Short mmCIF file of C-alpha atoms and ligand atoms in Angstrom, two decimals:
data_model
loop_
_atom_site.label_atom_id
_atom_site.label_comp_id
_atom_site.label_asym_id
_atom_site.label_seq_id
_atom_site.Cartn_x
_atom_site.Cartn_y
_atom_site.Cartn_z
CA UNK Z 1 162.46 -114.53 -99.76
CA UNK Z 2 163.41 -111.98 -102.39
CA UNK Z 3 165.66 -109.29 -100.91
CA UNK Z 4 165.00 -105.75 -102.06
CA UNK Z 5 167.79 -103.22 -101.82
CA UNK Z 6 165.96 -99.90 -101.92
CA UNK Z 7 168.60 -97.50 -100.64
CA UNK Z 8 169.81 -94.57 -102.73
CA UNK Z 9 173.01 -96.39 -103.63
CA UNK Z 10 174.49 -98.86 -103.93
CA UNK Z 11 171.60 -100.15 -106.02
CA UNK Z 12 170.96 -103.77 -107.12
CA UNK Z 13 173.19 -105.03 -109.91
CA UNK Z 14 171.80 -107.19 -112.73
CA UNK Z 15 173.06 -110.74 -113.32
CA UNK Z 16 174.55 -109.78 -116.67
CA UNK Z 17 176.59 -106.98 -115.09
CA UNK Z 18 177.71 -109.34 -112.30
CA UNK Z 19 178.73 -111.81 -114.98
CA UNK Z 20 180.79 -109.13 -116.76
CA UNK Z 21 182.42 -108.34 -113.40
CA UNK Z 22 183.38 -111.98 -112.95
CA UNK Z 23 185.33 -112.29 -116.21
CA UNK Z 24 188.88 -113.60 -115.86
CA UNK Z 25 191.06 -110.70 -114.85
CA UNK Z 26 193.40 -109.75 -117.65
CA UNK Z 27 196.16 -107.27 -118.36
CA UNK Z 28 195.09 -103.65 -118.45
CA UNK Z 29 196.85 -103.43 -121.82
CA UNK Z 30 195.09 -106.49 -123.27
CA UNK Z 31 193.29 -105.49 -126.47
CA UNK Z 32 189.99 -107.00 -125.24
CA UNK Z 33 190.06 -104.78 -122.15
CA UNK Z 34 191.34 -101.67 -123.94
CA UNK Z 35 188.40 -101.86 -126.35
CA UNK Z 36 185.84 -102.03 -123.55
CA UNK Z 37 187.52 -99.20 -121.64
CA UNK Z 38 187.44 -96.99 -124.76
CA UNK Z 39 183.81 -97.88 -125.35
CA UNK Z 40 182.79 -97.05 -121.78
CA UNK Z 41 184.58 -93.68 -122.02
CA UNK Z 42 182.69 -92.93 -125.23
CA UNK Z 43 179.35 -94.03 -123.83
CA UNK Z 44 179.74 -91.85 -120.74
CA UNK Z 45 179.63 -88.84 -123.09
CA UNK Z 46 176.00 -89.55 -123.92
CA UNK Z 47 175.14 -89.95 -120.23
CA UNK Z 48 176.70 -86.54 -119.48
CA UNK Z 49 175.34 -84.92 -122.62
CA UNK Z 50 178.67 -83.89 -124.06
CA UNK Z 51 180.36 -84.22 -127.43
CA UNK Z 52 183.31 -81.97 -126.62
CA UNK Z 53 184.06 -82.87 -123.01
CA UNK Z 54 186.93 -85.16 -122.00
CA UNK Z 55 185.65 -88.18 -120.08
CA UNK Z 56 187.52 -90.02 -117.33
CA UNK Z 57 186.86 -93.30 -115.51
CA UNK Z 58 188.85 -93.55 -112.29
CA UNK Z 59 188.89 -96.04 -109.40
CA UNK Z 60 187.45 -94.42 -106.32
CA UNK Z 61 183.99 -93.49 -105.07
CA UNK Z 62 181.92 -90.40 -105.89
CA UNK Z 63 183.80 -88.38 -103.28
CA UNK Z 64 186.95 -88.71 -105.39
CA UNK Z 65 184.96 -87.21 -108.27
CA UNK Z 66 183.94 -84.32 -106.00
CA UNK Z 67 187.52 -83.75 -104.95
CA UNK Z 68 188.95 -83.96 -108.48
CA UNK Z 69 186.32 -81.53 -109.72
CA UNK Z 70 187.72 -78.88 -107.37
CA UNK Z 71 191.45 -79.66 -107.15
CA UNK Z 72 191.82 -79.45 -110.94
CA UNK Z 73 190.24 -76.03 -111.40
CA UNK Z 74 190.96 -74.02 -108.24
CA UNK Z 75 194.19 -72.39 -107.09
CA UNK Z 76 194.87 -71.61 -103.44
CA UNK Z 77 192.83 -68.65 -102.28
CA UNK Z 78 190.45 -68.55 -105.24
CA UNK Z 79 186.74 -68.19 -104.51
CA UNK Z 80 184.16 -70.94 -104.64
CA UNK Z 81 180.42 -70.59 -104.22
CA UNK Z 82 178.77 -73.77 -102.99
CA UNK Z 83 175.04 -74.09 -103.64
CA UNK Z 84 173.79 -76.65 -101.15
CA UNK Z 85 170.49 -78.48 -101.03
CA UNK Z 86 171.69 -80.76 -98.25
CA UNK Z 87 174.41 -83.02 -96.87
CA UNK Z 88 176.21 -83.67 -100.17
CA UNK Z 89 176.17 -80.01 -101.15
CA UNK Z 90 177.77 -79.26 -97.79
CA UNK Z 91 180.51 -81.78 -98.57
CA UNK Z 92 181.73 -79.55 -101.41
CA UNK Z 93 182.32 -76.78 -98.86
CA UNK Z 94 184.36 -79.16 -96.67
CA UNK Z 95 186.49 -80.20 -99.64
CA UNK Z 96 186.94 -76.59 -100.71
CA UNK Z 97 188.14 -75.61 -97.25
CA UNK Z 98 190.44 -78.63 -97.08
CA UNK Z 99 192.20 -77.69 -100.31
CA UNK Z 100 192.59 -74.05 -99.29
CA UNK Z 101 190.05 -72.17 -101.39
CA UNK Z 102 187.73 -69.45 -100.08
CA UNK Z 103 184.27 -70.90 -99.72
CA UNK Z 104 180.93 -69.11 -99.56
CA UNK Z 105 177.77 -71.15 -99.03
CA UNK Z 106 174.30 -70.60 -100.34
CA UNK Z 107 172.21 -73.14 -98.49
CA UNK Z 108 168.52 -73.93 -98.78
CA UNK Z 109 166.14 -75.01 -96.03
CA UNK Z 110 165.79 -78.80 -95.83
CA UNK Z 111 163.75 -80.12 -98.74
CA UNK Z 112 163.57 -76.73 -100.48
CA UNK Z 113 165.59 -75.28 -103.33
CA UNK Z 114 167.56 -72.05 -103.05
CA UNK Z 115 165.77 -68.98 -104.37
CA UNK Z 116 166.77 -67.58 -107.75
CA UNK Z 117 167.08 -64.12 -106.20
CA UNK Z 118 169.57 -65.30 -103.60
CA UNK Z 119 171.70 -66.89 -106.33
CA UNK Z 120 171.62 -63.66 -108.33
CA UNK Z 121 172.57 -61.65 -105.24
CA UNK Z 122 175.63 -63.79 -104.50
CA UNK Z 123 176.81 -63.66 -108.10
CA UNK Z 124 176.29 -59.91 -108.38
CA UNK Z 125 178.15 -59.17 -105.15
CA UNK Z 126 181.33 -61.15 -105.70
CA UNK Z 127 183.35 -62.75 -108.47
CA UNK Z 128 183.66 -66.52 -108.06
CA UNK Z 129 186.17 -68.71 -109.88
CA UNK Z 130 183.80 -71.66 -109.61
CA UNK Z 131 180.34 -72.60 -108.40
CA UNK Z 132 179.13 -76.06 -107.42
CA UNK Z 133 175.67 -77.59 -107.69
CA UNK Z 134 174.42 -81.02 -106.67
CA UNK Z 135 172.01 -82.30 -109.31
CA UNK Z 136 170.17 -84.44 -106.78
CA UNK Z 137 171.04 -84.09 -103.12
CA UNK Z 138 170.64 -87.61 -101.79
CA UNK Z 139 169.93 -86.38 -98.27
CA UNK Z 140 166.84 -84.33 -99.16
CA UNK Z 141 165.70 -85.72 -102.52
CA UNK Z 142 165.81 -82.23 -104.04
CA UNK Z 143 166.64 -81.86 -107.72
CA UNK Z 144 168.40 -78.71 -108.89
CA UNK Z 145 166.95 -77.12 -112.02
CA UNK Z 146 170.28 -76.98 -113.81
CA UNK Z 147 168.99 -75.47 -117.03
CA UNK Z 148 167.75 -72.47 -115.05
CA UNK Z 149 170.66 -72.23 -112.59
CA UNK Z 150 173.38 -72.43 -115.22
CA UNK Z 151 171.62 -69.84 -117.36
CA UNK Z 152 171.75 -67.42 -114.41
CA UNK Z 153 175.45 -68.10 -113.82
CA UNK Z 154 176.18 -67.64 -117.54
CA UNK Z 155 174.32 -64.35 -117.63
CA UNK Z 156 175.71 -62.72 -114.49
CA UNK Z 157 179.16 -64.27 -114.29
CA UNK Z 158 180.10 -65.98 -117.56
CA UNK Z 159 183.70 -66.69 -116.48
CA UNK Z 160 182.69 -68.71 -113.42
CA UNK Z 161 183.30 -72.42 -113.91
CA UNK Z 162 180.24 -74.56 -113.21
CA UNK Z 163 180.70 -77.89 -111.40
CA UNK Z 164 177.86 -80.40 -111.23
CA UNK Z 165 177.67 -83.42 -108.91
CA UNK Z 166 175.67 -86.04 -110.81
CA UNK Z 167 176.26 -88.90 -108.36
CA UNK Z 168 172.56 -89.46 -107.61
CA UNK Z 169 171.38 -88.29 -111.03
CA UNK Z 170 173.47 -89.41 -114.01
CA UNK Z 171 171.61 -92.05 -116.02
CA UNK Z 172 168.38 -91.47 -114.07
CA UNK Z 173 167.91 -87.87 -115.17
CA UNK Z 174 168.97 -86.19 -118.42
CA UNK Z 175 172.17 -84.19 -118.10
CA UNK Z 176 173.25 -81.80 -120.84
CA UNK Z 177 176.78 -80.68 -120.13
CA UNK Z 178 177.37 -78.90 -123.45
CA UNK Z 179 173.92 -77.32 -123.72
CA UNK Z 180 173.89 -76.06 -120.12
CA UNK Z 181 177.54 -74.98 -120.23
CA UNK Z 182 178.71 -77.23 -117.39
CA UNK Z 183 182.49 -77.28 -116.96
CA UNK Z 184 182.93 -80.32 -114.76
CA UNK Z 185 180.42 -83.11 -114.20
CA UNK Z 186 180.93 -86.42 -112.42
CA UNK Z 187 179.06 -89.41 -111.07
CA UNK Z 188 179.57 -92.72 -109.27
CA UNK Z 189 179.08 -96.26 -110.52
CA UNK Z 190 176.69 -97.39 -107.77
CA UNK Z 191 173.49 -95.44 -108.38
CA UNK Z 192 171.36 -95.14 -111.53
CA UNK Z 193 174.11 -96.76 -113.61
CA UNK Z 194 173.69 -99.85 -111.42
CA UNK Z 195 177.26 -101.13 -111.12
CA UNK Z 196 178.86 -101.95 -107.74
CA UNK Z 197 180.50 -99.03 -105.91
CA UNK Z 198 184.11 -98.27 -106.80
CA UNK Z 199 184.30 -96.06 -109.89
CA UNK Z 200 183.89 -92.38 -110.48
CA UNK Z 201 183.24 -91.09 -113.97
CA UNK Z 202 183.91 -87.47 -114.88
CA UNK Z 203 183.88 -85.09 -117.81
CA UNK Z 204 185.83 -81.83 -118.08
CA UNK Z 205 184.99 -79.11 -120.60
CA UNK Z 206 187.70 -77.54 -122.75
CA UNK Z 207 187.47 -74.45 -120.56
CA UNK Z 208 188.01 -76.46 -117.37
CA UNK Z 209 190.95 -78.31 -118.93
CA UNK Z 210 192.48 -74.99 -119.99
CA UNK Z 211 192.18 -73.78 -116.40
CA UNK Z 212 193.97 -76.90 -115.13
CA UNK Z 213 196.77 -76.37 -117.65
CA UNK Z 214 197.26 -72.81 -116.45
CA UNK Z 215 197.54 -73.86 -112.80
CA UNK Z 216 201.11 -73.88 -111.51
CA UNK Z 217 200.38 -76.21 -108.64
CA UNK Z 218 197.76 -78.89 -108.17
CA UNK Z 219 196.98 -80.37 -104.76
CA UNK Z 220 196.62 -83.96 -105.95
CA UNK Z 221 198.80 -86.55 -107.64
CA UNK Z 222 196.42 -89.47 -108.29
CA UNK Z 223 193.55 -87.12 -109.10
CA UNK Z 224 195.38 -84.86 -111.55
CA UNK Z 225 193.46 -84.90 -114.83
CA UNK Z 226 196.62 -84.11 -116.80
CA UNK Z 227 198.17 -87.39 -115.67
CA UNK Z 228 195.03 -89.29 -116.70
CA UNK Z 229 194.19 -87.59 -120.01
CA UNK Z 230 196.71 -89.59 -122.12
CA UNK Z 231 195.25 -92.84 -120.72
CA UNK Z 232 191.67 -91.80 -121.45
CA UNK Z 233 192.60 -90.85 -125.01
CA UNK Z 234 194.49 -94.09 -125.50
CA UNK Z 235 193.77 -96.77 -122.88
CA UNK Z 236 196.87 -98.71 -123.96
CA UNK Z 237 198.81 -96.17 -121.94
CA UNK Z 238 199.53 -96.46 -118.24
CA UNK Z 239 199.39 -94.02 -115.37
CA UNK Z 240 197.90 -96.12 -112.55
CA UNK Z 241 196.29 -99.54 -112.91
CA UNK Z 242 192.63 -99.28 -113.90
CA UNK Z 243 190.01 -101.44 -112.14
CA UNK Z 244 189.84 -103.93 -115.01
CA UNK Z 245 186.84 -105.96 -113.82
CA UNK Z 246 184.87 -102.95 -112.65
CA UNK Z 247 185.31 -101.38 -116.06
CA UNK Z 248 184.03 -104.60 -117.68
CA UNK Z 249 180.94 -104.26 -115.49
CA UNK Z 250 180.53 -100.56 -116.25
CA UNK Z 251 180.84 -101.10 -119.98
CA UNK Z 252 178.19 -103.84 -119.81
CA UNK Z 253 175.73 -101.67 -117.93
CA UNK Z 254 176.27 -98.58 -120.08
CA UNK Z 255 175.89 -100.49 -123.33
CA UNK Z 256 172.77 -102.31 -122.10
CA UNK Z 257 171.14 -99.01 -121.10
CA UNK Z 258 172.22 -97.40 -124.39
CA UNK Z 259 170.84 -100.27 -126.46
CA UNK Z 260 167.45 -100.00 -124.75
CA UNK Z 261 167.55 -96.21 -125.16
CA UNK Z 262 168.71 -93.66 -122.63
CA UNK Z 263 165.44 -91.72 -123.06
CA UNK Z 264 163.46 -94.84 -122.16
CA UNK Z 265 165.64 -95.24 -119.09
CA UNK Z 266 164.86 -91.65 -118.02
CA UNK Z 267 161.14 -92.27 -118.56
CA UNK Z 268 161.31 -95.42 -116.49
CA UNK Z 269 162.72 -93.39 -113.59
CA UNK Z 270 159.96 -90.79 -113.84
CA UNK Z 271 157.23 -93.42 -113.94
CA UNK Z 272 158.72 -95.38 -111.06
CA UNK Z 273 159.02 -92.25 -108.89
CA UNK Z 274 155.38 -91.39 -109.57
CA UNK Z 275 154.29 -94.92 -108.75
CA UNK Z 276 156.27 -95.04 -105.49
CA UNK Z 277 155.06 -91.67 -104.22
CA UNK Z 278 151.43 -92.20 -105.13
CA UNK Z 279 151.40 -95.59 -103.42
CA UNK Z 280 153.29 -94.42 -100.33
CA UNK Z 281 150.91 -91.49 -99.89
CA UNK Z 282 148.00 -93.90 -99.54
CA UNK Z 283 149.66 -95.36 -96.42
CA UNK Z 284 150.61 -92.00 -94.91
CA UNK Z 285 154.18 -91.37 -96.12
CA UNK Z 286 154.90 -87.95 -97.68
CA UNK Z 287 157.93 -87.10 -99.78
CA UNK Z 288 159.91 -84.20 -98.30
CA UNK Z 289 160.33 -81.91 -101.34
CA UNK Z 290 157.41 -80.38 -103.23
CA UNK Z 291 156.69 -82.50 -106.29
CA UNK Z 292 158.18 -79.84 -108.62
CA UNK Z 293 161.54 -80.09 -106.78
CA UNK Z 294 161.46 -83.87 -106.24
CA UNK Z 295 164.09 -86.11 -107.85
CA UNK Z 296 163.03 -89.11 -109.94
CA UNK Z 297 165.83 -91.21 -108.40
CA UNK Z 298 164.89 -91.30 -104.71
CA UNK Z 299 162.27 -90.21 -102.18
CA UNK Z 300 162.70 -88.98 -98.62
CA UNK Z 301 159.59 -90.00 -96.73
CA UNK Z 302 158.18 -88.60 -93.51
CA UNK Z 303 156.42 -91.06 -91.20
CA UNK Z 304 152.76 -91.39 -90.43
CA UNK Z 305 151.95 -90.46 -86.80
CA UNK Z 306 153.41 -92.71 -84.09
CA UNK Z 307 155.61 -94.75 -86.40
CA UNK Z 308 159.14 -94.99 -85.05
CA UNK Z 309 161.97 -94.75 -87.60
CA UNK Z 310 164.24 -97.39 -86.13
CA UNK Z 311 161.45 -99.88 -85.37
CA UNK Z 312 159.97 -99.44 -88.83
CA UNK Z 313 163.23 -99.94 -90.70
CA UNK Z 314 164.13 -102.92 -88.51
CA UNK Z 315 160.75 -104.58 -89.13
CA UNK Z 316 161.13 -103.96 -92.85
CA UNK Z 317 164.66 -105.31 -92.91
CA UNK Z 318 163.36 -108.56 -91.37
CA UNK Z 319 161.06 -108.78 -94.37
CA UNK Z 320 164.00 -108.44 -96.74
CA UNK Z 321 163.52 -104.77 -97.64
CA UNK Z 322 166.43 -102.43 -96.97
CA UNK Z 323 165.76 -98.69 -96.96
CA UNK Z 324 168.09 -95.97 -95.66
CA UNK Z 325 167.84 -93.72 -92.65
CA UNK Z 326 167.86 -89.97 -93.16
CA UNK Z 327 170.97 -87.82 -92.74
CA UNK Z 328 171.81 -84.80 -90.59
CA UNK Z 329 168.90 -82.86 -89.13
CA UNK Z 330 166.40 -85.19 -90.84
CA UNK Z 331 167.66 -88.29 -89.01
CA UNK Z 332 164.94 -90.18 -87.15
CA UNK Z 333 162.12 -88.21 -88.79
CA UNK Z 334 162.43 -89.41 -92.37
CA UNK Z 335 163.75 -92.40 -94.28
CA UNK Z 336 165.16 -92.58 -97.80
CA UNK Z 337 164.07 -94.92 -100.52
CA UNK Z 338 166.02 -95.28 -103.76
CA UNK Z 339 164.12 -96.17 -106.92
CA UNK Z 340 166.76 -96.07 -109.58
CA UNK Z 341 168.79 -98.35 -111.79
CA UNK Z 342 167.48 -101.89 -112.12
CA UNK Z 343 164.52 -101.46 -109.73
CA UNK Z 344 161.23 -102.42 -111.40
CA UNK Z 345 157.54 -101.71 -110.85
CA UNK Z 346 157.14 -105.27 -109.53
CA UNK Z 347 159.88 -104.63 -106.95
CA UNK Z 348 157.95 -101.57 -105.81
CA UNK Z 349 154.68 -103.54 -105.57
CA UNK Z 350 156.41 -106.16 -103.43
CA UNK Z 351 158.10 -103.52 -101.26
CA UNK Z 352 154.79 -101.79 -100.70
CA UNK Z 353 153.12 -105.02 -99.67
CA UNK Z 354 155.86 -105.59 -97.09
CA UNK Z 355 155.73 -101.97 -95.91
CA UNK Z 356 152.01 -102.38 -95.22
CA UNK Z 357 152.67 -105.60 -93.32
CA UNK Z 358 155.40 -103.91 -91.27
CA UNK Z 359 153.09 -101.01 -90.39
CA UNK Z 360 150.39 -103.42 -89.31
CA UNK Z 361 152.80 -105.36 -87.10
CA UNK Z 362 154.06 -102.17 -85.44
CA UNK Z 363 150.50 -101.07 -84.66
CA UNK Z 364 149.71 -104.41 -83.03
CA UNK Z 365 152.75 -104.42 -80.73
N1 PMP X 1 177.29 -86.81 -104.02
C1 PMP X 1 176.06 -87.32 -103.91
C2 PMP X 1 174.91 -86.57 -104.45
C3 PMP X 1 175.90 -88.56 -103.30
O1 PMP X 1 174.69 -89.10 -103.19
C4 PMP X 1 177.01 -89.26 -102.80
C5 PMP X 1 176.88 -90.62 -102.15
N2 PMP X 1 175.68 -90.97 -101.66
C6 PMP X 1 178.26 -88.66 -102.94
C7 PMP X 1 178.36 -87.44 -103.57
C8 PMP X 1 179.49 -89.34 -102.43
O2 PMP X 1 179.70 -90.50 -103.14
P1 PMP X 1 180.47 -91.76 -102.51
O3 PMP X 1 179.72 -92.19 -101.32
O4 PMP X 1 180.43 -92.75 -103.64
O5 PMP X 1 181.84 -91.29 -102.20
#
């Protein structure tokens, strides 16, 4: 039976990427590795939409990227505005509080986006050193319109540094760091880029790097971008041992996607999302956000009447299909389905067939 991993990360990894992962481990200063590391760093620029930004590839999950994006640009007591469309937006506030910055939160209702007026109000009332956005909040499936949001920040408060969490977006949705004026962007290896979990990739703008250089104290050692920058500019150098095999895998996936065309990869995600939601609607599952706010990378489905979350997901799991439960206040009422990375239309057809079977079985119990 073909197993289908349809959670919003980790996502299934192709055989060729697994093969790259299983290369003989070599020295992190070996020329063959150094070349691949440099290539992956260069390719990440296209994924983030930056020519000028400094890219980093660091061992650690997406949460390390979140933490580095704040520790490197915020001094104690500076102000941070967190725009939250769900659980992962909220995490920025927790990190901010942990590192001693003053956090204000602008939070949307579940499955909705914040209003433009509320964003304007916050920015007009107070001066923030930085503002965070989550491109796709994986708990609600809401996509943030970053072109619009960053334009508002630039207009009202041009000095505020803009941080963007691309963990559930990068590779699946276009990101334009330079064009939108994003200062820090980061992602994880295990979502649309379709590599096992374990790496975070980041880019810092020149403005964000300047801010880090002006900081007298930084609340991180491993996550300090100034310790990593020499390595990223010349991977022969050492600060801390890079995850050699993971970087082989990352380089393979990035170059495969690039060869096939990043734009085609984005289109594939849009088409797949449309296919999933149209099909699921026919059997009574509705995506939580309005279609205009819905991410191409995952859906957060409500249940048809009298279908129990736990029983449904257990029945589906027995059929080889793994989906994810919902988070926070949505737990038990919704489930999450990832459709990013290597997932194909055929996978979706097969999943739908099994979903229908599972529903039928539950009705007959
Ligand atoms: N941000 C978003 C939007 C995420 O979806 C996740 C993980 N699901 C994270 C941050 C945290 O990443 P990780 O679990 O890799 O630490």
